[in-house]
Short mmCIF file of N, CA and C and ligand atoms in Angstrom, two decimals:
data_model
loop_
_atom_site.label_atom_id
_atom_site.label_comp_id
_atom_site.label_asym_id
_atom_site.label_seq_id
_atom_site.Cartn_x
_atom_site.Cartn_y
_atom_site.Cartn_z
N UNK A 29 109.01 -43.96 30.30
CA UNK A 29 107.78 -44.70 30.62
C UNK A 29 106.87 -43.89 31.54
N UNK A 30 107.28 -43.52 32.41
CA UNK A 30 106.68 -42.73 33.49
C UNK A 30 106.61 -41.18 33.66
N UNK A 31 107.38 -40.67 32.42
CA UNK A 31 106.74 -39.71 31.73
C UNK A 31 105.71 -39.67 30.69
N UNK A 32 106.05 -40.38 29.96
CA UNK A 32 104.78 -41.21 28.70
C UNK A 32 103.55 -41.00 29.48
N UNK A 33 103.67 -41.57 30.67
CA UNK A 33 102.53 -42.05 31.88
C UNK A 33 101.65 -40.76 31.80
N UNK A 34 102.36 -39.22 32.38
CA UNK A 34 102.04 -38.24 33.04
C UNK A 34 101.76 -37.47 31.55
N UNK A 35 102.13 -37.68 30.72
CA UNK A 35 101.40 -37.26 29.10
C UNK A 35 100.27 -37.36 29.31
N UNK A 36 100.13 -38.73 29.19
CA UNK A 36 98.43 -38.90 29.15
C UNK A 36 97.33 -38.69 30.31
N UNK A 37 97.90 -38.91 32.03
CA UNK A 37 97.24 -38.29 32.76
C UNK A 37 97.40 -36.83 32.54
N UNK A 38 97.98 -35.86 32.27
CA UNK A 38 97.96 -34.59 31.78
C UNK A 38 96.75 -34.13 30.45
N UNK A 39 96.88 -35.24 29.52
CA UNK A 39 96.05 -34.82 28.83
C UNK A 39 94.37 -34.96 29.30
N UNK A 40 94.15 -36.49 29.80
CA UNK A 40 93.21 -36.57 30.59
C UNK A 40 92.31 -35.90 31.41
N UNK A 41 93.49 -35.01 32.75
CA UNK A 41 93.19 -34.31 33.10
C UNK A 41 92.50 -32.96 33.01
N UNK A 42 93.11 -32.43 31.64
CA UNK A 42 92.96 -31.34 30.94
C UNK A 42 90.89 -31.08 30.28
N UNK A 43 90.88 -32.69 29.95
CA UNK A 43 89.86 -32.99 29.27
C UNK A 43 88.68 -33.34 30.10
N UNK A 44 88.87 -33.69 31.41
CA UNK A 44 88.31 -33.99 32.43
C UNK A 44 87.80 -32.50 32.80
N UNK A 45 88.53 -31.86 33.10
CA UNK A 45 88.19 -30.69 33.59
C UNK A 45 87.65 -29.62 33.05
N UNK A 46 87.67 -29.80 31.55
CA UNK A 46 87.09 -29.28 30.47
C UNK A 46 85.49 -29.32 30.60
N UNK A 47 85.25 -30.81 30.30
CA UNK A 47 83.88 -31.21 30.70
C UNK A 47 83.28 -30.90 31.48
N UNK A 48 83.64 -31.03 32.84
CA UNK A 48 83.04 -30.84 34.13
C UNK A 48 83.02 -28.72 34.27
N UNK A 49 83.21 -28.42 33.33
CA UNK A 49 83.58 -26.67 33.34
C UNK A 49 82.06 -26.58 32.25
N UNK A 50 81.82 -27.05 31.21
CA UNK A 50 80.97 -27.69 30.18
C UNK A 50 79.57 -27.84 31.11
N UNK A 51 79.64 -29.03 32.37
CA UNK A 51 79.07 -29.25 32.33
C UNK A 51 78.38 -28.18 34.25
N UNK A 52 79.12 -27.73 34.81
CA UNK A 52 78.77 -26.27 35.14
C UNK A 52 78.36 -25.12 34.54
N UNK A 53 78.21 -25.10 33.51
CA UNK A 53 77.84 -24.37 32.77
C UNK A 53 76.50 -24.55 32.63
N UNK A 54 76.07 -25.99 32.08
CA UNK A 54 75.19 -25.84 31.65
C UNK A 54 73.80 -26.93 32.18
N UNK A 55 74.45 -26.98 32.93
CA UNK A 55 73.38 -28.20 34.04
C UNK A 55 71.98 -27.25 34.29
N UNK A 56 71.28 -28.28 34.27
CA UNK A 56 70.05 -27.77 34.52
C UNK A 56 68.92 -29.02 35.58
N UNK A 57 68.26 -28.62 36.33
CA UNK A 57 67.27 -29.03 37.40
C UNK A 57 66.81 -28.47 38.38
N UNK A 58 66.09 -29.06 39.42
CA UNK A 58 65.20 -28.45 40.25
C UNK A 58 66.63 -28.04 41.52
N UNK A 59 67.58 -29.07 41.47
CA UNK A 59 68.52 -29.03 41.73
C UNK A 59 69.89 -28.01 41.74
N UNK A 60 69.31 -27.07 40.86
CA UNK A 60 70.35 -26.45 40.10
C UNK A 60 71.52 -25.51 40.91
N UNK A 61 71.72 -25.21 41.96
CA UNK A 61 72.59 -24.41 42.95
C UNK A 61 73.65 -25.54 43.45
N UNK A 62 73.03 -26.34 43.47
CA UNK A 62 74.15 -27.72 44.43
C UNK A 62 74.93 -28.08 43.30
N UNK A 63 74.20 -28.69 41.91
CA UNK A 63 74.74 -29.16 40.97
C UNK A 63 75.84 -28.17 40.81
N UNK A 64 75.37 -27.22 40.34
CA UNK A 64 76.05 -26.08 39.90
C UNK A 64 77.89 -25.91 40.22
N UNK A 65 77.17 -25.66 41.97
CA UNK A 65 78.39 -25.60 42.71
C UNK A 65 79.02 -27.18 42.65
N UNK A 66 78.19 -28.09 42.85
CA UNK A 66 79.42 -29.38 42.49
C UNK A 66 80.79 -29.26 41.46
N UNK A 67 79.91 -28.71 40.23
CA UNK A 67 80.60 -29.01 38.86
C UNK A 67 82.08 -27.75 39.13
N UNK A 68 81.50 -26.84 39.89
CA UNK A 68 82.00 -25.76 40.09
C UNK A 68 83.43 -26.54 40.63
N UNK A 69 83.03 -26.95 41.85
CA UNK A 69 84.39 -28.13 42.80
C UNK A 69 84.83 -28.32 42.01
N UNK A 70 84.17 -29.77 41.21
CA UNK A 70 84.86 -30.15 40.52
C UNK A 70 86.15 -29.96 39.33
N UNK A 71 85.46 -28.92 38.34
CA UNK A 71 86.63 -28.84 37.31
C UNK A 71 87.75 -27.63 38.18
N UNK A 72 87.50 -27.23 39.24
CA UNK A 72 88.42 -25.94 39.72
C UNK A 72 89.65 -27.20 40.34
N UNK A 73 89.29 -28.16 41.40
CA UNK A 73 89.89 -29.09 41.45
C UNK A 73 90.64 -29.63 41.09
N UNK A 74 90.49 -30.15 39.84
CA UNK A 74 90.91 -31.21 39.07
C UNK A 74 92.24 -30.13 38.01
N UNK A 75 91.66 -28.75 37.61
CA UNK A 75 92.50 -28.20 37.01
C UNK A 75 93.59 -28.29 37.91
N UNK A 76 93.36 -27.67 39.07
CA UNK A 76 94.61 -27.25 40.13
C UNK A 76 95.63 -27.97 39.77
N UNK A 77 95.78 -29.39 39.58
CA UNK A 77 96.20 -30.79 39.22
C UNK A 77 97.63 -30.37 37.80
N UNK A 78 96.78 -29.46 37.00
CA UNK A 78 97.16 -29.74 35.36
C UNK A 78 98.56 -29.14 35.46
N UNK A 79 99.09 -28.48 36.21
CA UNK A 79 100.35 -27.50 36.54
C UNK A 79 101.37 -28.09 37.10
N UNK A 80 100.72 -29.10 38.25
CA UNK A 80 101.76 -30.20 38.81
C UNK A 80 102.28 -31.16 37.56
N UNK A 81 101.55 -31.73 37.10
CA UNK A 81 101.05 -32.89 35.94
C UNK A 81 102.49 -32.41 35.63
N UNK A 82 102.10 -31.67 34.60
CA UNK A 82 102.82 -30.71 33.47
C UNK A 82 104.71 -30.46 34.00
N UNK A 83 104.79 -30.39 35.02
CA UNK A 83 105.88 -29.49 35.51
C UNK A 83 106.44 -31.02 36.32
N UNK A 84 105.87 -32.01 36.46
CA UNK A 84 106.45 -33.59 36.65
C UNK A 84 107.20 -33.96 35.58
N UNK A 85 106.33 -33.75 34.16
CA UNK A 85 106.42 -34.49 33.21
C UNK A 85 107.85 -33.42 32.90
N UNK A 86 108.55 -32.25 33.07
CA UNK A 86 109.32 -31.50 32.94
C UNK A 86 110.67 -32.06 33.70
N UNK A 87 110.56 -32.40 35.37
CA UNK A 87 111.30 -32.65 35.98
C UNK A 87 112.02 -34.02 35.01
N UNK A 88 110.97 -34.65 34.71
CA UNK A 88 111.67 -36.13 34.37
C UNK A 88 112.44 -36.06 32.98
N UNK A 89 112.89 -34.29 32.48
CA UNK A 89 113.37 -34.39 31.49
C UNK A 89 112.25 -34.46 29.95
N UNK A 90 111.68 -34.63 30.17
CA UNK A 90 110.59 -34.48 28.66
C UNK A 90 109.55 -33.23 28.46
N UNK A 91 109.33 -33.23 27.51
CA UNK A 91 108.47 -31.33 26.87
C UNK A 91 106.97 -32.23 27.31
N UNK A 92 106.20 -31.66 28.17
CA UNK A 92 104.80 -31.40 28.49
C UNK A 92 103.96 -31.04 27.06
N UNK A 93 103.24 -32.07 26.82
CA UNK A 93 101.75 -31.33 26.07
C UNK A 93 101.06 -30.15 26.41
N UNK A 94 100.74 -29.46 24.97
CA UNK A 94 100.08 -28.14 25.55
C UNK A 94 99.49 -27.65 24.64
N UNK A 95 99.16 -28.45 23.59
CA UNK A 95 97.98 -28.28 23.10
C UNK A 95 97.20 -29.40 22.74
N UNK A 96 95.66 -28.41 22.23
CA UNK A 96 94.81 -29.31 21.77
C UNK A 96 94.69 -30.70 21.20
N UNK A 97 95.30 -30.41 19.67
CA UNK A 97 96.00 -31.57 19.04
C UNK A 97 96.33 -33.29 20.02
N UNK A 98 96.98 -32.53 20.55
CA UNK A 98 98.09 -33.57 21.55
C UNK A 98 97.11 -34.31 22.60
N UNK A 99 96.65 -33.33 23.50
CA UNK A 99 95.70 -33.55 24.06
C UNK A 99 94.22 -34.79 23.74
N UNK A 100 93.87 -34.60 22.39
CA UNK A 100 92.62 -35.29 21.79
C UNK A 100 93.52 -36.35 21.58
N UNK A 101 95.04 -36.73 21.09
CA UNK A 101 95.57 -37.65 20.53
C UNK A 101 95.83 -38.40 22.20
N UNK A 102 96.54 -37.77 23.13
CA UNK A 102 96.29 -38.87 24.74
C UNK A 102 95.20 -39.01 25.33
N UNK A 103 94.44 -38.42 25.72
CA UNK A 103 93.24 -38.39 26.28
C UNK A 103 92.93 -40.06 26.42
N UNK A 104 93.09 -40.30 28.05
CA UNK A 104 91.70 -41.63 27.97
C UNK A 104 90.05 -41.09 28.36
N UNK A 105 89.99 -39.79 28.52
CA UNK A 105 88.53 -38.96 28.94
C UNK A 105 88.19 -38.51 27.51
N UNK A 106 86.92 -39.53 27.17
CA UNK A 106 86.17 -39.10 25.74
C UNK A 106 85.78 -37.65 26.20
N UNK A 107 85.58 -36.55 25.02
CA UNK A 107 84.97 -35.20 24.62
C UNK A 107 83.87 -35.45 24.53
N UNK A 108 82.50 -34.56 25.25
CA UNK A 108 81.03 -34.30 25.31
C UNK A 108 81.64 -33.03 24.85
N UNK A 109 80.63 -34.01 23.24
CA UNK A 109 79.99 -32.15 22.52
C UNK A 109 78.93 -31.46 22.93
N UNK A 110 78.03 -32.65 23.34
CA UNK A 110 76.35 -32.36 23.70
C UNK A 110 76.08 -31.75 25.30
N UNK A 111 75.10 -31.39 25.79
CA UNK A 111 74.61 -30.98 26.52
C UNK A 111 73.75 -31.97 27.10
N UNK A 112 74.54 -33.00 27.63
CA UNK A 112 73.38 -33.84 28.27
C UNK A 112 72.56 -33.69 29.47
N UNK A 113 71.25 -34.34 29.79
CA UNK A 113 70.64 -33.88 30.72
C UNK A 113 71.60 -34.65 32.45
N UNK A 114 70.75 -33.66 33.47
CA UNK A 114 71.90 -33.83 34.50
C UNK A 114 71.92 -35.22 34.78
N UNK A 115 71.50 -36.05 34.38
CA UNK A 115 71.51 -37.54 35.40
C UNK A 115 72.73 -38.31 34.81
N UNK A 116 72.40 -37.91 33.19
CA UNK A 116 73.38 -38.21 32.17
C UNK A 116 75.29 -37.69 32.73
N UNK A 117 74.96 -36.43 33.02
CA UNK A 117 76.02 -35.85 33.41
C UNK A 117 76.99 -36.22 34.66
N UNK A 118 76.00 -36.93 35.10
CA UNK A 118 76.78 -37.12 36.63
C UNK A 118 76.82 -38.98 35.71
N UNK A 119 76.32 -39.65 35.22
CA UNK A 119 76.67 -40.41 35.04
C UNK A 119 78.06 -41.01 34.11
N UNK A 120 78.60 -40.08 33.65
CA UNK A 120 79.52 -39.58 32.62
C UNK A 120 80.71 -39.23 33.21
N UNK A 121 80.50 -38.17 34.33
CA UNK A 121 81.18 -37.88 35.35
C UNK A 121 81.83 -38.74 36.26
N UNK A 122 81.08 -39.87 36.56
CA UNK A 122 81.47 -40.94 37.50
C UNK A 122 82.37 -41.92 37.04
N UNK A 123 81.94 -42.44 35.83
CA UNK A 123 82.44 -43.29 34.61
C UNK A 123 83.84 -42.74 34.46
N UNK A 124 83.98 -40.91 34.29
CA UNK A 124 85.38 -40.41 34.46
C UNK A 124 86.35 -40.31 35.35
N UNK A 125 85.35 -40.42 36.75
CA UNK A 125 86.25 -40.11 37.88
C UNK A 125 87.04 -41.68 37.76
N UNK A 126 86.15 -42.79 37.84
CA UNK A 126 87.02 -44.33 38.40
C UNK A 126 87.61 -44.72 36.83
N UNK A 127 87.59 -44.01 35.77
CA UNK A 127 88.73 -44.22 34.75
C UNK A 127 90.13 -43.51 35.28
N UNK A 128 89.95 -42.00 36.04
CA UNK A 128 91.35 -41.75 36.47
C UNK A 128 91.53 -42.34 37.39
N UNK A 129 90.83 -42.90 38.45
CA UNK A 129 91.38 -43.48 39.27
C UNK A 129 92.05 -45.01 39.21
N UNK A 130 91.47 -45.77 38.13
CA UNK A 130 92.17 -46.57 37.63
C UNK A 130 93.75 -46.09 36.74
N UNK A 131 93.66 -45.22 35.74
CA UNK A 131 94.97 -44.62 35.81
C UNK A 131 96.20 -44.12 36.88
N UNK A 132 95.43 -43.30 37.44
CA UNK A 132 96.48 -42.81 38.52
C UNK A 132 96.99 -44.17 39.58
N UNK A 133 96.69 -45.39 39.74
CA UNK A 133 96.48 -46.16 40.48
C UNK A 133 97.63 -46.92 39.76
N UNK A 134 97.66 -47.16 38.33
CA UNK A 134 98.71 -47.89 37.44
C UNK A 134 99.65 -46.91 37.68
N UNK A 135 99.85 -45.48 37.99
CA UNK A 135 101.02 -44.80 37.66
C UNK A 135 101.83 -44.69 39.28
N UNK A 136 100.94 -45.17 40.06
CA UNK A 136 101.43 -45.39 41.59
C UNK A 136 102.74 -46.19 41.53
N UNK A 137 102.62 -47.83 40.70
CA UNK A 137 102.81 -48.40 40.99
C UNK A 137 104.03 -48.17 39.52
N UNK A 138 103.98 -47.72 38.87
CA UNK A 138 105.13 -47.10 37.70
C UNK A 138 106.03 -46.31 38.42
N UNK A 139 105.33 -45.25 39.23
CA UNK A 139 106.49 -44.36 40.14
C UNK A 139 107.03 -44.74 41.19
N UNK A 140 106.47 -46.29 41.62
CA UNK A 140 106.95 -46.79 42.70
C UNK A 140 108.27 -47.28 42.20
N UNK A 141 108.15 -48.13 40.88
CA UNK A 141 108.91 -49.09 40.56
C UNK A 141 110.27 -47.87 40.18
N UNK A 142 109.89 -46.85 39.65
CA UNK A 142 111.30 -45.72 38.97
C UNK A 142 111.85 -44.85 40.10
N UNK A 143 111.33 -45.44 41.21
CA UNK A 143 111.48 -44.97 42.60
C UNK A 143 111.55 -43.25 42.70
N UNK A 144 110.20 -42.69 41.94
CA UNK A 144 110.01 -41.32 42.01
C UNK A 144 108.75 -41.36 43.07
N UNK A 145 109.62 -41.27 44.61
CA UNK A 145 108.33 -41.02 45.11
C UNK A 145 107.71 -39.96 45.71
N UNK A 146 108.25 -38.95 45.14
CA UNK A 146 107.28 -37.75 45.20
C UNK A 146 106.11 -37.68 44.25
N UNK A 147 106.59 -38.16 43.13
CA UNK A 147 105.19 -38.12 42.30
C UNK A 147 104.66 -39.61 42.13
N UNK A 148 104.80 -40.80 42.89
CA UNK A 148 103.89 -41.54 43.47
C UNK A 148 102.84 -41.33 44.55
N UNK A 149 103.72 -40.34 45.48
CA UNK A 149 102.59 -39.86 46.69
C UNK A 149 102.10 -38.84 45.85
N UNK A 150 102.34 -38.14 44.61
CA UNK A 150 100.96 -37.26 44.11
C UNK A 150 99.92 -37.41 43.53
N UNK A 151 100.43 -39.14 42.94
CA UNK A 151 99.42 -40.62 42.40
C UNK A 151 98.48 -41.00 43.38
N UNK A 152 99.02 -40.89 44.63
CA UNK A 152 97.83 -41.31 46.04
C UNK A 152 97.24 -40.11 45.93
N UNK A 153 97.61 -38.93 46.13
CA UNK A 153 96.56 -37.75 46.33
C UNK A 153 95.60 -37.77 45.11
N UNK A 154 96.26 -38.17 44.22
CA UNK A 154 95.20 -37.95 43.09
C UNK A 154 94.08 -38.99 43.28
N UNK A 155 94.39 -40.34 43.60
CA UNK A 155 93.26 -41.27 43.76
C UNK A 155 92.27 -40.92 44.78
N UNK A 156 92.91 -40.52 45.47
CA UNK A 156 92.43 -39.94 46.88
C UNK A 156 91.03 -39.09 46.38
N UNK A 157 91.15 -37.72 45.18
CA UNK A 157 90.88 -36.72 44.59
C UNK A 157 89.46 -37.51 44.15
N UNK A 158 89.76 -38.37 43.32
CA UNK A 158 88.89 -38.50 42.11
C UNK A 158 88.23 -39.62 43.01
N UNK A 159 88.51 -40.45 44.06
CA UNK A 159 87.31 -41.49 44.80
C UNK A 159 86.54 -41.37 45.22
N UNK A 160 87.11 -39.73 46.05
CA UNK A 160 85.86 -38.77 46.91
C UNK A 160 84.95 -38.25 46.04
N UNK A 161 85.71 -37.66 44.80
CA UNK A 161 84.43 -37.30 43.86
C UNK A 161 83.50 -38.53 43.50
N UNK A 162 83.84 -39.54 43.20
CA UNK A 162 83.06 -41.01 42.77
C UNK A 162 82.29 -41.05 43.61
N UNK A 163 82.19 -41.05 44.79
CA UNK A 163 81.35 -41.09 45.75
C UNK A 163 80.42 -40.33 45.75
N UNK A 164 81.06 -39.05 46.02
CA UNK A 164 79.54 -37.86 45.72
C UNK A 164 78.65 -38.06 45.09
N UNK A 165 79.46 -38.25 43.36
CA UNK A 165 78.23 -38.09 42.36
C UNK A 165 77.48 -39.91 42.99
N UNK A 166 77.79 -40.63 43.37
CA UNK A 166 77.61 -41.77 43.33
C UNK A 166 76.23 -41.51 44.31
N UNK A 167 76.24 -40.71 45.40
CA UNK A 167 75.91 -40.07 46.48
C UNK A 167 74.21 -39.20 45.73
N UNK A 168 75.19 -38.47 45.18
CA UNK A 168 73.68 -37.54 44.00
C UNK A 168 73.09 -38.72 43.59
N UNK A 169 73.55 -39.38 42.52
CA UNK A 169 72.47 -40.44 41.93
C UNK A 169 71.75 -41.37 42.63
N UNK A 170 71.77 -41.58 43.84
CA UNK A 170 71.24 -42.64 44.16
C UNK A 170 69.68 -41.98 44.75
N UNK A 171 68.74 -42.95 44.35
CA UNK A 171 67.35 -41.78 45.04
C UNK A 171 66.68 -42.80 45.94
N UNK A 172 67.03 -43.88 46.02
CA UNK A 172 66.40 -44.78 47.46
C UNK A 172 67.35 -45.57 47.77
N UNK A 173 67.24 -46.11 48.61
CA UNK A 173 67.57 -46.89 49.87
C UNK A 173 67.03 -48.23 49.83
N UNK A 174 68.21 -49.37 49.04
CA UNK A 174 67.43 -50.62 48.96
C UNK A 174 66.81 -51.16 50.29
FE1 FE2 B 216 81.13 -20.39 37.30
#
């Protein structure tokens, strides 16, 4: 179960970080150095992640995903083919961050229950990860002050 779990945050992850690499790439605005370097944070971040993931899902006895295929088949982070403009991007972005954090948040409470709590406290770091990012971009988008 709680490898099953770390499948799909693994694949997630993978796909998350994909995007946000996608979307450093190719951001564009008046903005463009901050963005840049955000996206930059971001997918360097989030990869760091994919090695732990991977090498959990090992400890608990089961073969880690590692490719593509597999990946598109777990994934709860839809694939951007397009190049959307930046507002789009951070809005996409945000939508992704509090989907993992709703994941990682269910797998807290999976690793609590299989009493793995080393990789429950890596379920808190991860929420931890992806709230601060929610915020930021949450932070970028906002342009007044009700
Ligand atoms: Fe770069």
């Amino acid at each position: 179960m709680l490898a099953d779990n770390l499948k799909i945050l693994l694949a997630s992850t993978e796909t998350f970080s994909l995007k946000s690499r996608n979307f450093h790439w190719n951001i564009e605005g008046s903005d463009f150095p901050q963005y840049h370097e955000f996206y930059n944070s971001l997918y360097t971040e989030t990869y760091a992640t994919v090695d732990i993931i991977a090498e959990y899902i090992r400890v608990l006895d089961s073969y880690a995903p590692g490719s593509l295929t597999r990946y598109a088949e777990l994934t709860i982070i839809e694939d951007q083919t397009k190049i959307p403009r930046a507002e789009l991007m951070f809005a996409e972005s945000l939508e992704d961050c509090m989907k993992m954090c709703e994941l990682v948040a269910g797998m807290f409470d999976v690793a609590t229950q299989e009493r793995q709590q080393g990789i429950a406290n890596f379920m808190a770091e991860l929420q931890d990860l992806y709230s601060k990012k929610a915020w930021m971009i949450r932070s970028i988008l906002k342009t007044d002050r009700e």
